[in-house]
Amino acid sequence: MNNQAVFNIAEICARHGITDVVLSPGSRSAPLALAFARHPAYRGRLRVVPDERAAAFIGLGIAQATRRPVVLVCTSGTAGLNYAPAVAEAFFQQIPLLILTADRPPEWIDQLDGQTIRQRNLYGAHAKAAFDFPTDTTHPDAKWHAERIINEAINLTQAGPAGPVQVNVPLREPFYPKLGEVVVYEQDVKIIREIPATGTLSLSESTELRQRLRNAGRVLVVAGQYPANAPLAAALKSFALAYRAPIVGDVISNLTDGLSQILGKQDIFIAGLSEDERNELRPDLLITFGQSLISKSLKLFLRNAAPLIHWHVQAAGPVADTFRSLSEIIRVEPTSFFRSIAAGSSPDASINDSTTHYNLGWGSAQQHGETALNNFFGSQRGRYQEVQEPFNEFSAFRHALGALADGTALHLANSMAVRYANILGLPQGRQIEVFANRGTSGIDGCNSTAVGGALAQPARPVVLLTGDVAFFYDRNAFWHNYPTPNLRIVLFNNHGGGIFRMIDGPRQQPELEEFFETHQALTAENLCRDFKLRYFPVASFDELDAALPVFFAAEGGAAVLEIFTDSKTNAAFFEEYRAAVKAAF
């Protein structure tokens, strides 16, 4: 078989500025592997990860950090199926991935040949598109078709909303060049570049929307998951000042660190509000942008509030009606929207007593929640002056957050880690960027995504806060040969799925321990030895406070801080927190 068209895939990717490839080894994929391995653009940027599930999440982590497409390459058969969890996460989180799945020629599908499954459109509704690479590219038209497919696939990964695209590549033997044969990259390959639309509001649209905002009454802005974006933060600040509109965001909105106009802590105060207080915070006009929310309390509040008008700001792609109130979709980027609406408004023209009262109501509720949280931890210190406070993961999590360095890329694993962070909030003024796989909210790739982030940004501290089930589930994240000296993993090990003791439903069931908590006796010590990670086990506040500075120090290399706690103690302490907050309101 003439593999020139396959070799040209690497050239086209390089011309499009793609810099990172994650490969899982196999024979059928050899032409693809050699294409990237021998291309000068990918020397030092082609990573080999044997486990395809881990490889895909590592690629996802690289793409999250760089905000550029990453290429995944695997062999035929079930290898591509192992990409599926990361592909689904990329789809719902809108992360660009180009997935190249090697395959047998079409005539050999369903013929009982080895390592063969039905790979066409392998990811179904969880990929933006799926293409079939031509089997025979000897005719000029077929070569043009092949190059057009790769260009289209690359452009689609980035076109809003970004996401994963599969190209299935059937390959015939021989797969390998003869000894001494040079891989050639043709320089006349077809390149099709797509310049994204820069949609902005027209003058008349901006004027109309400003007028509607002034007449709307109580305006609330809610930010879903969103990448860190300094221009957006500045535009929101201007909007909040112009309209005195409260802006609420989860920790994954990347807006709550140091921006006083953005309100957090909603998990604390919304649950404690009376019905009258909830009515005081109900918006007449809701403006949303971004992806999912962590806070169940906020989601339920907004669904029950049923605002009459709900604008969602999103430049392209499907829009979810999460709060059952969606009335208008505004097709511009959020930064452009808030900048444009704020630019033509002065605070004096937009503020009235009702607006000011509404804004102050949200601010007061957030401050009340902040005070309740601080008072709770303060009372715990006073309560246990003579008998030491029981060591628990909620308090330990607070210690770990407080020790994060400026500029940290913080990865939050699913289950309790992301929820604890949303309750406690980030240390202010440290420019911490938050990543979390909340597209599908699975535990299956939390380690690997953080590893990808560390590989993509080697000069930046990358920290993963995770529970034991998520950590051990994804242990193959470390099964590769690429150092990540900037990676720190704080592992909260309560020897099971402790979240099931925290949430109503499973914790009331007699089968809790056997069928929900998934008890396990593992520790990370042997894993750290296998993968040459520094290991810090702690089981008390004194040990934790002594370990944190050494663990987070820039020198020394990748490390795991394993914090051992008891799930029953954790649940009892968290229940005390809930009771204290409820009493405070």
XYZ file of C-alpha atoms in Angstrom:
585
model
C 0.000 0.000 0.000
C 1.196 3.515 -0.768
C 1.087 5.355 2.554
C 2.007 8.787 1.213
C -1.457 10.211 1.901
C -1.204 8.924 5.478
C 2.220 10.512 5.943
C 0.775 13.777 4.657
C -1.671 13.835 7.569
C 1.208 14.831 9.855
C 2.251 17.584 7.446
C -1.274 19.003 7.277
C -1.578 18.935 11.073
C 1.749 20.751 11.424
C 0.726 23.401 8.882
C -2.427 24.022 10.940
C -0.298 24.701 14.003
C -1.135 21.506 15.900
C 1.797 20.848 18.218
C 0.801 17.873 20.393
C 0.109 14.228 19.602
C -0.670 11.395 22.026
C -0.119 7.912 20.620
C -0.959 4.468 21.965
C 1.190 1.772 20.318
C -0.124 -0.810 17.858
C 0.743 -2.433 14.545
C -2.210 -1.379 12.388
C -1.519 2.266 13.302
C 2.183 2.045 12.365
C 1.960 4.335 9.299
C 0.267 7.011 11.412
C 2.760 6.584 14.233
C 5.732 6.853 11.871
C 4.201 9.853 10.122
C 4.217 11.850 13.349
C 7.350 10.282 14.870
C 9.524 11.265 11.897
C 8.015 14.689 11.286
C 10.342 17.441 12.587
C 7.412 19.427 14.036
C 6.646 16.643 16.518
C 10.077 15.845 17.892
C 9.614 16.001 21.649
C 5.859 16.627 21.258
C 4.725 13.081 20.456
C 3.870 11.264 23.693
C 3.381 7.504 23.893
C 0.853 6.269 26.461
C 0.007 2.534 26.391
C -3.451 2.756 27.990
C -5.821 4.360 25.476
C -8.256 5.635 28.109
C -5.447 7.389 29.969
C -3.930 8.581 26.672
C -7.177 10.239 25.612
C -7.597 12.046 28.917
C -3.943 13.146 28.829
C -4.666 14.590 25.385
C -7.764 16.248 26.808
C -5.667 17.815 29.574
C -3.157 19.154 27.063
C -5.956 20.635 24.949
C -7.599 22.205 28.025
C -4.350 23.928 28.942
C -3.264 25.032 25.454
C -6.768 25.633 24.001
C -5.532 24.068 20.761
C -6.438 20.740 19.110
C -4.524 17.646 20.198
C -4.175 14.578 17.957
C -4.929 11.110 19.368
C -3.638 8.064 17.451
C -4.555 4.455 18.178
C -4.637 1.052 16.512
C -7.690 -0.869 15.329
C -10.218 -2.808 17.414
C -11.243 -1.921 20.954
C -8.386 0.605 21.285
C -10.612 3.354 19.920
C -13.470 2.383 22.245
C -11.201 3.099 25.201
C -11.043 6.703 24.028
C -14.820 7.031 24.472
C -14.998 8.504 28.021
C -12.548 11.280 27.133
C -14.268 11.891 23.798
C -17.609 12.343 25.566
C -16.006 14.711 28.087
C -14.402 16.706 25.273
C -17.733 16.917 23.468
C -19.659 18.310 26.422
C -16.787 20.491 27.655
C -16.116 21.733 24.104
C -12.449 20.714 23.944
C -10.829 20.198 20.485
C -9.510 16.681 19.798
C -8.591 15.126 16.436
C -8.974 11.347 16.789
C -7.194 9.153 14.229
C -8.322 5.545 14.561
C -6.454 3.022 12.429
C -8.709 0.354 10.915
C -8.725 -2.651 8.640
C -9.862 -2.081 5.036
C -13.670 -2.014 4.721
C -13.932 -5.380 2.945
C -12.493 -7.116 6.043
C -14.968 -5.754 8.563
C -17.270 -8.455 10.031
C -15.132 -11.229 8.507
C -13.885 -12.719 11.804
C -10.494 -11.082 11.395
C -8.536 -10.204 14.518
C -8.581 -6.849 16.254
C -11.504 -5.697 14.142
C -14.733 -3.988 15.165
C -17.160 -1.568 13.486
C -15.204 1.678 13.794
C -17.045 3.995 11.449
C -18.671 6.813 13.424
C -17.344 5.112 16.546
C -18.392 7.856 18.983
C -21.834 8.505 17.541
C -23.531 11.554 19.012
C -20.493 12.342 21.194
C -18.297 13.520 18.311
C -18.916 16.618 16.239
C -18.290 14.618 13.076
C -16.775 11.379 11.790
C -14.893 10.934 8.510
C -13.705 7.868 6.586
C -10.246 8.310 5.101
C -9.983 6.892 1.571
C -8.456 3.413 1.349
C -6.876 4.037 -2.050
C -5.411 7.472 -2.771
C -3.491 6.766 -5.963
C -5.875 8.796 -8.127
C -5.393 12.598 -7.857
C -9.046 13.059 -6.953
C -8.698 10.572 -4.086
C -5.580 12.372 -2.846
C -7.484 15.675 -2.949
C -10.359 14.005 -1.079
C -8.019 12.674 1.629
C -6.372 16.038 2.214
C -9.723 17.811 2.178
C -11.014 15.446 4.891
C -8.099 16.161 7.224
C -8.426 19.912 6.731
C -12.159 19.779 7.370
C -11.706 17.640 10.466
C -9.081 19.975 11.945
C -11.199 23.042 11.261
C -14.256 21.389 12.789
C -12.429 20.604 16.038
C -11.952 24.349 16.548
C -15.119 25.799 15.018
C -17.447 26.985 17.744
C -18.335 25.139 19.782
C -15.052 23.214 19.727
C -15.056 19.463 20.203
C -13.799 16.038 19.141
C -13.750 14.815 15.528
C -12.918 11.269 14.406
C -11.109 10.301 11.226
C -11.162 6.525 10.682
C -8.132 5.478 8.634
C -8.299 2.030 6.939
C -4.798 0.677 6.320
C -3.520 -2.259 4.269
C -0.283 -4.128 4.732
C 2.596 -3.546 4.445
C 2.519 -1.013 7.274
C 6.258 -0.455 7.645
C 8.777 1.220 5.316
C 11.666 -0.899 4.149
C 14.942 -0.559 6.014
C 16.532 2.765 5.093
C 13.417 4.054 3.360
C 12.791 7.723 4.096
C 9.365 9.058 5.007
C 8.615 11.975 2.703
C 6.197 14.797 3.492
C 4.863 16.400 0.342
C 5.009 20.170 0.440
C 2.162 20.740 -2.000
C -0.486 19.319 0.347
C -3.792 21.128 0.341
C -4.351 23.500 3.279
C -7.767 24.979 3.965
C -7.825 27.519 6.771
C -10.986 28.679 8.471
C -11.112 32.166 9.923
C -13.709 32.179 12.688
C -16.534 34.683 12.620
C -16.157 37.550 15.068
C -19.804 38.151 15.791
C -20.654 41.409 17.519
C -23.878 43.111 18.425
C -24.974 45.795 16.014
C -25.546 49.310 17.331
C -29.303 48.861 17.171
C -29.140 45.483 18.930
C -26.970 46.881 21.713
C -29.273 49.868 22.163
C -32.349 47.655 22.350
C -30.796 45.243 24.834
C -29.621 48.088 27.083
C -33.120 49.534 27.126
C -34.612 46.161 27.991
C -32.090 45.737 30.778
C -33.004 49.099 32.284
C -36.691 48.178 32.211
C -36.276 44.577 33.376
C -36.165 45.139 37.120
C -34.040 42.545 38.925
C -31.223 41.294 36.684
C -29.067 38.300 37.646
C -26.039 36.958 35.724
C -24.999 33.321 36.268
C -21.677 32.014 34.925
C -21.283 28.322 34.157
C -17.994 26.511 33.618
C -15.689 28.690 31.536
C -11.943 28.862 30.805
C -9.988 31.621 32.525
C -10.461 34.765 30.450
C -9.137 38.131 31.626
C -11.030 40.228 29.013
C -14.290 38.542 30.048
C -13.603 39.266 33.723
C -12.991 42.934 32.883
C -16.168 43.133 30.783
C -18.229 41.567 33.586
C -16.797 44.025 36.079
C -17.860 46.928 33.864
C -21.300 45.392 33.348
C -21.806 44.835 37.077
C -20.864 48.438 37.833
C -23.083 49.834 35.075
C -26.209 47.849 35.955
C -25.608 46.956 39.599
C -26.412 43.381 38.578
C -25.195 40.563 40.843
C -23.037 37.985 39.056
C -22.941 34.495 40.512
C -20.400 31.844 39.539
C -19.165 28.445 40.663
C -15.485 27.934 41.275
C -15.225 26.384 37.768
C -16.339 29.671 36.177
C -12.768 30.923 36.770
C -14.195 34.266 37.846
C -14.293 34.017 41.646
C -10.602 34.619 42.361
C -10.065 38.262 43.192
C -13.037 39.759 41.298
C -15.253 41.320 43.958
C -18.212 41.647 41.588
C -18.501 37.844 41.258
C -20.401 36.125 44.055
C -19.624 32.608 45.191
C -20.507 30.547 48.259
C -24.023 29.940 46.910
C -23.872 26.343 48.121
C -23.727 27.770 51.642
C -26.319 30.509 51.645
C -29.015 29.369 49.197
C -29.743 26.201 51.153
C -30.253 28.230 54.324
C -32.632 30.878 52.951
C -36.274 31.086 53.950
C -38.968 31.175 51.272
C -39.359 34.943 51.710
C -35.596 35.446 51.366
C -35.560 33.303 48.232
C -38.297 35.438 46.730
C -36.197 38.533 47.438
C -33.396 37.039 45.316
C -35.604 35.846 42.458
C -34.590 37.541 39.166
C -36.928 39.064 36.615
C -34.256 38.731 33.924
C -31.664 35.963 34.040
C -28.530 36.156 31.856
C -26.393 33.021 31.602
C -23.265 31.937 29.770
C -20.802 29.065 29.968
C -21.409 25.386 30.549
C -22.532 23.391 33.583
C -22.894 24.386 37.235
C -21.669 22.410 40.225
C -24.114 23.887 42.712
C -27.301 21.858 42.947
C -28.720 24.503 45.294
C -28.273 27.209 42.660
C -29.771 25.058 39.886
C -32.847 24.233 41.967
C -33.216 27.852 43.070
C -33.218 29.089 39.467
C -35.618 26.391 38.288
C -38.044 27.270 41.053
C -37.546 31.018 40.564
C -38.871 30.722 36.989
C -37.690 34.126 35.696
C -39.943 35.570 33.034
C -37.003 36.359 30.749
C -33.846 34.280 30.347
C -31.104 35.233 27.892
C -28.322 32.759 27.203
C -25.199 34.225 25.587
C -23.346 31.750 23.352
C -21.814 32.333 19.943
C -22.648 28.943 18.406
C -23.863 25.433 19.066
C -26.781 23.834 20.921
C -28.012 25.601 24.050
C -29.408 23.725 27.060
C -32.501 24.982 28.869
C -31.065 23.998 32.259
C -33.385 26.210 34.312
C -36.550 25.635 32.226
C -36.842 29.378 31.563
C -34.844 29.995 28.370
C -36.499 32.654 26.228
C -33.723 34.102 24.005
C -30.339 32.986 22.698
C -27.884 35.782 21.939
C -25.331 34.607 19.393
C -22.174 36.478 20.370
C -19.208 35.643 22.565
C -19.851 36.520 26.235
C -16.896 38.926 26.333
C -18.241 40.856 23.360
C -21.773 40.893 24.784
C -20.928 42.237 28.238
C -18.376 44.716 26.874
C -20.845 46.047 24.312
C -23.761 46.349 26.731
C -21.645 47.988 29.417
C -19.925 50.398 27.022
C -23.029 52.407 26.271
C -24.323 52.663 29.833
C -23.415 54.874 32.729
C -24.262 53.748 36.269
C -26.516 56.758 36.865
C -28.720 55.872 33.904
C -29.176 52.262 34.913
C -29.558 52.267 38.678
C -32.736 52.643 40.669
C -33.613 51.824 44.257
C -35.033 48.427 43.371
C -31.912 47.443 41.396
C -29.616 48.578 44.196
C -31.672 46.713 46.791
C -31.563 43.512 44.715
C -27.796 43.735 44.212
C -27.234 44.381 47.903
C -29.489 41.442 48.765
C -27.290 39.009 46.868
C -24.130 40.566 48.276
C -25.511 40.373 51.800
C -26.515 36.723 51.360
C -23.037 35.843 50.115
C -21.410 37.697 53.013
C -23.704 35.915 55.434
C -22.596 32.587 53.947
C -18.932 33.564 54.155
C -19.366 34.576 57.794
C -21.216 31.350 58.610
C -18.393 29.294 57.081
C -15.663 31.206 58.915
C -17.583 31.078 62.177
C -18.006 27.338 61.828
C -14.305 26.690 61.407
C -13.537 29.249 64.111
C -15.900 27.516 66.527
C -14.294 24.179 65.746
C -10.904 25.563 66.735
C -12.379 26.850 69.987
C -14.311 23.670 70.661
C -11.279 21.441 70.358
C -8.713 23.529 72.197
C -8.331 20.897 74.892
C -9.321 17.840 72.845
C -7.872 18.115 69.336
C -10.352 18.625 66.476
C -11.005 15.236 64.847
C -8.950 14.907 61.706
C -11.344 15.097 58.756
C -11.128 15.678 55.018
C -13.265 18.851 54.875
C -10.840 20.668 57.171
C -7.840 19.043 55.494
C -9.162 20.190 52.121
C -9.332 23.733 53.473
C -5.696 23.500 54.590
C -4.622 22.233 51.159
C -6.463 24.998 49.302
C -4.869 27.594 51.538
C -1.396 26.327 50.647
C -1.757 26.697 46.857
C 0.883 28.826 45.166
C 0.216 31.845 42.956
C -0.550 30.895 39.370
C -1.509 27.291 40.125
C -3.451 25.277 37.561
C -5.882 23.532 39.905
C -7.537 20.307 38.762
C -10.543 19.196 40.797
C -11.569 15.557 40.616
C -15.213 14.641 40.548
C -17.281 13.587 43.562
C -16.417 15.428 46.794
C -13.259 17.293 45.721
C -15.018 19.641 43.294
C -17.888 20.121 45.774
C -15.594 20.958 48.692
C -13.798 23.520 46.531
C -17.077 25.115 45.507
C -18.137 25.457 49.135
C -14.823 26.764 50.432
C -13.826 28.922 47.468
C -10.329 29.758 46.269
C -7.605 31.679 48.106
C -8.093 35.219 46.849
C -5.640 37.118 44.676
C -3.500 34.147 43.624
C -4.573 33.855 39.955
C -5.552 30.200 40.293
C -7.052 28.659 37.158
C -9.531 25.831 37.725
C -9.999 22.758 35.556
C -12.587 20.034 36.151
C -14.130 17.379 33.948
C -17.691 18.582 34.436
C -18.806 17.868 30.895
C -19.777 14.367 31.980
C -18.646 14.603 35.642
C -16.999 11.173 35.587
C -14.142 10.001 37.785
C -12.483 7.984 35.042
C -9.830 10.400 33.820
C -9.107 12.923 36.568
C -5.466 11.871 37.083
C -4.759 11.690 33.357
C -6.272 15.104 32.647
C -4.024 16.654 35.299
C -1.004 14.831 33.847
C -1.852 16.314 30.451
C -2.089 19.769 32.012
C 1.337 19.310 33.621
C 2.899 18.173 30.341
C 1.392 21.149 28.499
C 2.570 23.756 31.019
C 5.849 22.493 32.497
C 6.768 25.854 34.059
C 3.498 26.135 35.971
C 2.505 24.393 39.223
C -0.276 21.893 38.477
C -2.216 20.517 41.441
C -4.868 17.801 41.488
C -7.185 17.453 44.483
C -8.828 14.035 44.354
C -10.491 11.257 46.308
C -9.214 7.695 46.539
C -11.727 6.003 44.214
C -11.061 8.479 41.390
C -7.300 8.263 41.990
C -6.967 4.480 41.931
C -9.464 4.131 39.082
C -7.091 6.120 36.839
C -3.722 4.835 38.033
C -2.489 4.235 34.470
C -2.269 8.001 34.076
C 1.341 7.649 35.282
C 2.253 4.734 32.991
C 4.431 6.602 30.527
C 7.989 7.920 30.270
C 7.423 11.682 30.469
C 8.454 13.550 33.618
C 5.974 15.925 35.243
C 8.077 17.592 37.957
C 5.466 20.365 38.321
C 2.631 17.952 39.238
C 1.349 17.646 42.805
C -1.531 15.337 43.751
C -3.367 15.720 47.045
C -5.140 12.409 47.618
C -7.921 12.255 50.209
C -8.095 8.563 51.118
C -11.090 7.561 53.225
C -10.924 4.018 51.794
C -14.136 4.252 49.797
C -16.642 6.458 48.025
C -17.163 8.842 50.917
C -19.571 11.022 48.958
C -22.298 8.426 49.529
C -22.206 9.209 53.250
C -22.658 12.908 52.485
C -25.702 12.894 50.205
C -29.281 12.062 50.984
C -30.478 8.754 49.590
C -27.570 6.321 49.771
C -26.524 7.310 53.292
C -29.900 6.246 54.654
C -29.716 2.760 53.095
C -28.658 -0.357 55.053
C -26.642 -1.416 51.965
C -24.531 1.787 52.094
C -21.203 0.233 53.024
C -21.299 -2.815 50.759
C -22.934 -1.543 47.602
C -22.263 2.212 47.481
C -19.070 3.119 49.336
C -16.912 0.518 47.518
C -14.577 -0.056 50.436
C -10.937 -0.558 49.468
C -7.737 -0.892 51.477
C -5.298 0.555 48.949
C -2.717 3.223 49.652
C -0.686 5.146 47.088
C 2.686 4.070 48.495
C 3.364 1.223 46.054
C 2.034 3.216 43.096
C 4.379 6.077 43.966
C 7.276 3.645 44.193
C 6.386 2.108 40.817
C 6.152 5.461 39.039
C 8.891 7.271 40.984
C 6.621 9.844 42.609
C 7.566 11.329 45.966
C 5.194 10.141 48.676
C 3.918 12.022 51.735
C 1.447 10.094 53.963
C -0.303 12.103 56.714
C -3.040 11.280 59.221
C -3.221 14.343 61.504
C -3.318 18.123 61.273
C 0.213 18.377 62.664
C 1.535 15.984 60.019
C -0.424 17.776 57.295
C 0.803 21.249 58.235
C 4.381 19.983 58.408
C 4.154 18.236 55.023
C 2.437 20.928 52.966
C 5.407 23.352 52.547
C 7.790 20.527 51.569
C 5.223 18.884 49.313
C 4.387 22.095 47.437
C 8.009 23.294 47.167
C 9.049 23.825 43.548
C 12.013 21.480 43.771
C 11.879 17.736 44.236
C 9.642 16.557 41.414
C 6.157 15.113 41.116
C 4.605 14.040 44.410
C 1.528 12.579 46.067
C 0.318 13.805 49.454
C -1.964 11.068 50.799
C -4.306 12.289 53.533
C -5.855 9.414 55.475
C -9.217 10.050 57.106
C -12.162 8.031 58.390
C -15.346 8.214 56.297
C -17.652 8.132 59.337
C -15.743 10.978 60.992
C -15.833 12.912 57.718
C -19.589 12.476 57.388
C -20.226 13.484 61.018
C -18.083 16.611 60.691
C -19.737 17.615 57.407
C -23.139 17.143 59.011
C -22.038 19.489 61.817
C -21.106 22.023 59.147
C -24.527 21.718 57.510
C -26.296 22.133 60.838
C -24.180 25.163 61.760
C -24.903 26.880 58.440
C -28.605 26.150 58.702
C -28.652 27.588 62.217
C -26.776 30.696 61.034
C -29.595 31.513 58.626
